[in-house]
Short mmCIF file of C-alpha atoms in Angstrom, two decimals:
data_model
loop_
_atom_site.label_atom_id
_atom_site.label_comp_id
_atom_site.label_asym_id
_atom_site.label_seq_id
_atom_site.Cartn_x
_atom_site.Cartn_y
_atom_site.Cartn_z
CA PRO A 1004 106.70 86.22 99.29
CA GLU A 1005 108.14 86.49 95.80
CA ILE A 1006 106.12 86.61 92.58
CA VAL A 1007 107.79 85.59 89.32
CA THR A 1008 106.20 86.33 85.95
CA GLU A 1009 107.49 85.21 82.54
CA VAL A 1010 107.83 88.01 79.97
CA ALA A 1011 109.18 86.99 76.54
CA ALA A 1012 112.71 85.58 76.92
CA ASN A 1013 113.30 87.44 80.14
CA THR A 1014 111.96 86.96 83.63
CA VAL A 1015 110.50 89.70 85.81
CA GLN A 1016 111.03 89.22 89.53
CA GLU A 1017 108.74 91.04 91.91
CA VAL A 1018 109.50 90.99 95.63
CA ARG A 1019 107.08 92.29 98.24
CA THR A 1020 107.49 92.73 101.98
CA ASN A 1021 104.78 92.62 104.60
CA TYR A 1022 104.20 95.37 107.16
CA GLY A 1023 107.16 95.49 109.56
CA GLU A 1024 109.23 93.06 107.48
CA ARG A 1025 112.76 93.68 106.16
CA LEU A 1026 114.34 91.69 103.38
CA THR A 1027 117.77 91.77 101.69
CA ILE A 1028 117.77 91.12 97.93
CA THR A 1029 120.80 90.39 95.75
CA LEU A 1030 120.37 91.71 92.22
CA PRO A 1031 121.78 90.08 89.04
CA ASP A 1032 124.93 92.29 89.14
CA GLN A 1033 125.50 91.47 92.85
CA SER A 1034 124.24 94.87 93.94
CA SER A 1035 122.06 94.59 97.04
CA VAL A 1036 118.82 96.14 98.25
CA VAL A 1037 117.46 96.10 101.79
CA LEU A 1038 113.69 96.41 101.39
CA ASN A 1039 111.72 97.99 104.22
CA GLY A 1040 108.22 96.96 105.33
CA ASN A 1041 105.25 97.40 102.99
CA SER A 1042 107.48 97.76 99.93
CA LYS A 1043 107.76 96.27 96.46
CA LEU A 1044 110.76 95.85 94.13
CA ARG A 1045 110.56 94.73 90.51
CA TYR A 1046 113.42 93.96 88.12
CA ASN A 1047 114.46 91.73 85.23
CA THR A 1048 116.53 88.75 86.34
CA ASN A 1049 118.70 88.75 83.19
CA TRP A 1050 120.64 91.98 82.74
CA SER A 1051 122.61 92.33 79.52
CA SER A 1052 125.99 94.06 79.45
CA SER A 1053 124.79 96.50 76.78
CA SER A 1054 121.75 98.02 78.48
CA ASP A 1055 120.94 99.92 81.67
CA ARG A 1056 120.34 98.06 84.92
CA GLU A 1057 116.80 99.02 85.94
CA VAL A 1058 114.62 98.44 89.00
CA TRP A 1059 111.21 99.77 89.99
CA ILE A 1060 110.52 100.44 93.67
CA ASP A 1061 107.31 101.25 95.48
CA GLY A 1062 108.04 101.75 99.18
CA GLU A 1063 111.48 102.10 100.74
CA GLY A 1064 114.84 100.49 100.05
CA PHE A 1065 118.53 100.99 100.79
CA PHE A 1066 120.67 100.31 97.72
CA ALA A 1067 124.36 99.35 97.54
CA VAL A 1068 125.11 99.44 93.82
CA GLN A 1069 128.15 97.75 92.27
CA HIS A 1070 130.14 99.63 89.63
CA THR A 1071 130.57 97.60 86.43
CA LEU A 1072 133.67 97.46 84.19
CA ASN A 1073 131.75 98.89 81.25
CA HIS A 1074 130.21 101.66 83.40
CA GLN A 1075 126.59 100.50 83.04
CA LYS A 1076 124.06 102.89 84.47
CA PHE A 1077 121.84 101.70 87.31
CA VAL A 1078 118.42 103.36 87.34
CA ALA A 1079 115.85 103.10 90.14
CA HIS A 1080 112.38 104.21 89.05
CA THR A 1081 109.99 105.52 91.72
CA ARG A 1082 106.62 107.22 92.08
CA GLU A 1083 106.30 110.88 91.13
CA GLY A 1084 108.19 110.10 87.88
CA LEU A 1085 111.50 110.29 89.78
CA ASP A 1086 114.42 108.33 88.31
CA VAL A 1087 117.61 107.80 90.36
CA GLU A 1088 120.59 107.23 88.06
CA VAL A 1089 123.95 105.96 89.37
CA LEU A 1090 127.07 103.98 88.42
CA GLY A 1091 128.13 102.68 91.82
CA THR A 1092 126.96 104.14 95.10
CA LYS A 1093 124.85 103.75 98.24
CA PHE A 1094 121.56 105.53 98.70
CA ASN A 1095 118.19 105.28 100.42
CA VAL A 1096 115.04 105.80 98.37
CA LYS A 1097 111.50 106.15 99.66
CA SER A 1098 108.53 106.17 97.32
CA ARG A 1099 105.18 106.51 99.07
CA GLU A 1100 101.77 107.98 98.28
CA HIS A 1101 102.69 111.31 99.87
CA GLY A 1102 105.93 111.80 97.89
CA SER A 1103 109.36 110.39 97.05
CA GLU A 1104 112.77 111.10 98.55
CA VAL A 1105 116.38 110.05 97.97
CA LEU A 1106 119.19 110.24 100.55
CA LEU A 1107 122.73 109.70 99.26
CA THR A 1108 125.29 108.20 101.65
CA GLU A 1109 128.16 107.39 99.27
CA GLY A 1110 129.10 108.22 95.66
CA LYS A 1111 127.02 110.46 93.40
CA VAL A 1112 123.55 110.21 91.88
CA LYS A 1113 121.65 112.01 89.17
CA LEU A 1114 117.93 112.63 89.65
CA ASN A 1115 115.45 113.18 86.83
CA VAL A 1116 111.77 113.99 87.27
CA GLY A 1117 109.65 112.87 84.34
CA ASP A 1118 111.17 113.78 80.97
CA ARG A 1119 112.84 116.98 82.17
CA ASN A 1120 116.46 115.91 81.67
CA ASP A 1121 117.51 119.55 81.43
CA ASP A 1122 116.46 120.00 85.05
CA ALA A 1123 118.47 117.03 86.37
CA VAL A 1124 119.70 117.38 89.97
CA TYR A 1125 122.93 115.85 91.28
CA LEU A 1126 123.30 114.79 94.91
CA GLU A 1127 126.42 114.66 97.04
CA PRO A 1128 126.75 112.42 100.14
CA GLY A 1129 124.57 113.69 102.98
CA GLU A 1130 122.07 115.42 100.71
CA LEU A 1131 118.37 114.56 100.69
CA ALA A 1132 116.12 115.29 97.71
CA ARG A 1133 112.32 115.27 97.97
CA VAL A 1134 109.82 115.22 95.14
CA LYS A 1135 106.17 116.03 95.68
CA GLU A 1136 103.63 117.07 93.06
CA ASN A 1137 106.39 117.19 90.43
CA LYS A 1138 108.48 119.68 92.45
CA MET A 1139 111.95 118.84 93.77
CA SER A 1140 113.86 120.27 96.72
CA LYS A 1141 117.13 119.21 98.35
CA ARG A 1142 119.01 119.89 101.57
CA VAL A 1143 121.82 118.54 103.75
CA VAL A 1144 120.64 116.19 106.52
CA GLU A 1145 121.88 113.80 109.19
CA ASP A 1146 121.74 110.52 107.26
CA LYS A 1147 121.22 108.33 110.35
CA GLN A 1148 117.62 109.47 110.56
CA TYR A 1149 116.95 108.13 107.06
CA THR A 1150 119.03 104.94 107.06
CA SER A 1151 119.00 103.60 110.64
CA TRP A 1152 116.01 101.35 109.78
CA VAL A 1153 118.42 99.14 107.80
CA ARG A 1154 120.04 98.21 111.14
CA SER A 1155 116.63 97.59 112.78
CA LYS A 1156 116.69 100.93 114.56
CA LEU A 1157 114.90 104.24 114.20
CA TYR A 1158 116.94 107.38 114.81
CA PHE A 1159 115.18 110.69 115.40
CA ASP A 1160 116.41 114.26 115.34
CA GLN A 1161 113.58 116.54 116.42
CA MET A 1162 110.99 114.45 114.56
CA THR A 1163 107.41 115.33 115.45
CA LEU A 1164 104.94 112.68 116.57
CA GLU A 1165 102.88 113.54 113.51
CA GLU A 1166 105.84 112.67 111.25
CA LEU A 1167 106.44 109.46 113.21
CA ALA A 1168 102.77 108.55 112.82
CA GLN A 1169 103.29 108.64 109.04
CA ILE A 1170 106.20 106.17 109.33
CA LEU A 1171 104.07 103.88 111.49
CA HIS A 1172 101.42 103.95 108.79
CA ASP A 1173 103.72 103.50 105.79
CA THR A 1174 106.00 100.79 107.20
CA TYR A 1175 103.94 99.03 109.87
CA GLY A 1176 100.38 99.48 108.59
CA LEU A 1177 99.16 101.32 111.69
CA ASN A 1178 96.51 104.04 111.47
CA VAL A 1179 97.43 106.59 114.13
CA SER A 1180 95.00 109.20 115.42
CA PHE A 1181 95.56 111.97 117.98
CA LYS A 1182 92.95 112.57 120.66
CA ASN A 1183 94.80 115.76 121.59
CA ASP A 1184 96.11 117.90 118.70
CA GLU A 1185 98.90 119.35 120.85
CA LEU A 1186 100.61 115.94 120.76
CA LYS A 1187 101.22 116.20 117.01
CA SER A 1188 103.95 118.82 117.38
CA ARG A 1189 105.84 117.14 120.22
CA GLN A 1190 109.37 116.29 119.07
CA LEU A 1191 111.39 113.15 119.54
CA SER A 1192 115.18 112.86 119.48
CA GLY A 1193 117.18 109.72 120.12
CA GLU A 1194 117.16 106.11 119.00
CA ILE A 1195 114.54 103.35 119.26
CA SER A 1196 114.88 99.68 118.52
CA SER A 1197 112.39 98.99 115.76
CA ALA A 1198 112.21 95.23 116.03
CA THR A 1199 108.42 95.50 116.18
CA ALA A 1200 105.78 98.22 116.05
CA ASP A 1201 104.99 97.47 119.70
CA ASP A 1202 108.58 98.35 120.67
CA ILE A 1203 108.17 101.75 119.03
CA LEU A 1204 104.78 102.40 120.63
CA PHE A 1205 106.14 101.47 124.07
CA ALA A 1206 109.10 103.84 123.63
CA ILE A 1207 106.76 106.68 122.60
CA ALA A 1208 104.52 106.14 125.61
CA GLU A 1209 107.48 106.10 128.03
CA THR A 1210 109.30 109.05 126.45
CA PHE A 1211 106.31 111.41 126.36
CA ASN A 1212 104.40 109.97 129.31
CA ILE A 1213 101.27 109.65 127.18
CA GLN A 1214 98.57 107.04 126.72
CA VAL A 1215 98.99 104.82 123.66
CA THR A 1216 95.91 102.71 122.98
CA ARG A 1217 95.90 99.99 120.33
CA THR A 1218 92.23 99.40 119.64
CA THR A 1219 92.76 96.83 116.90
CA ASN A 1220 95.78 95.41 115.06
CA GLU A 1221 95.73 98.43 112.74
CA THR A 1222 94.48 101.36 114.84
CA VAL A 1223 96.42 103.32 117.49
CA ILE A 1224 95.28 106.36 119.51
CA PHE A 1225 97.71 108.81 121.14
CA SER A 1226 96.21 110.76 124.03
CA LEU A 1227 97.21 112.68 127.14
CA LYS A 1228 97.10 110.72 130.36
CA ALA A 1229 94.22 111.55 132.66
CA GLU A 1230 95.17 113.70 135.60
#
């Protein structure tokens, strides 16, 4: 569903996705955003040629930003006071309660945290920056793990089940608990079709030969199979 609110002479568009939903949005400059499940994007529908192009994201989105003739900056504002500043590029941004991260796939971006412009960080393609509790770190990663969701897949490279449980919570609204703590550190590599949360849960159960119990629509328990 989309919520539109009038503000002065401009219009603010707010787009929200449900758990497990993906939605492609075309922005006023023809840039595009693929919004992941349980996410929100807000922006003005009328962008002038003399000011920055700005969006606010809460959740996860993959941006393909058009470069303009007058070199207008495009700024994506996230949680943690993180601003992603670009001219034309492709990047994935995730802004959740437990931190924000930006993965650059093409072009170049400038990252600012709060008002500390002197501490700006620049990313090159393949670099991932994370911000948590006002502290930033960056490293080189395999970008498929962070962008495969755009193609309705989930790619894993030694991801622990505990990390995957966080994705299931953030994107699909599932509350995952572990009956056996040893399961948390088990690692998953490969690719899963993420058409639905049930597809992912089935793949986990088959891959690790464990019991996956869905007690309600929102609660899932991972446990070892009985001998």
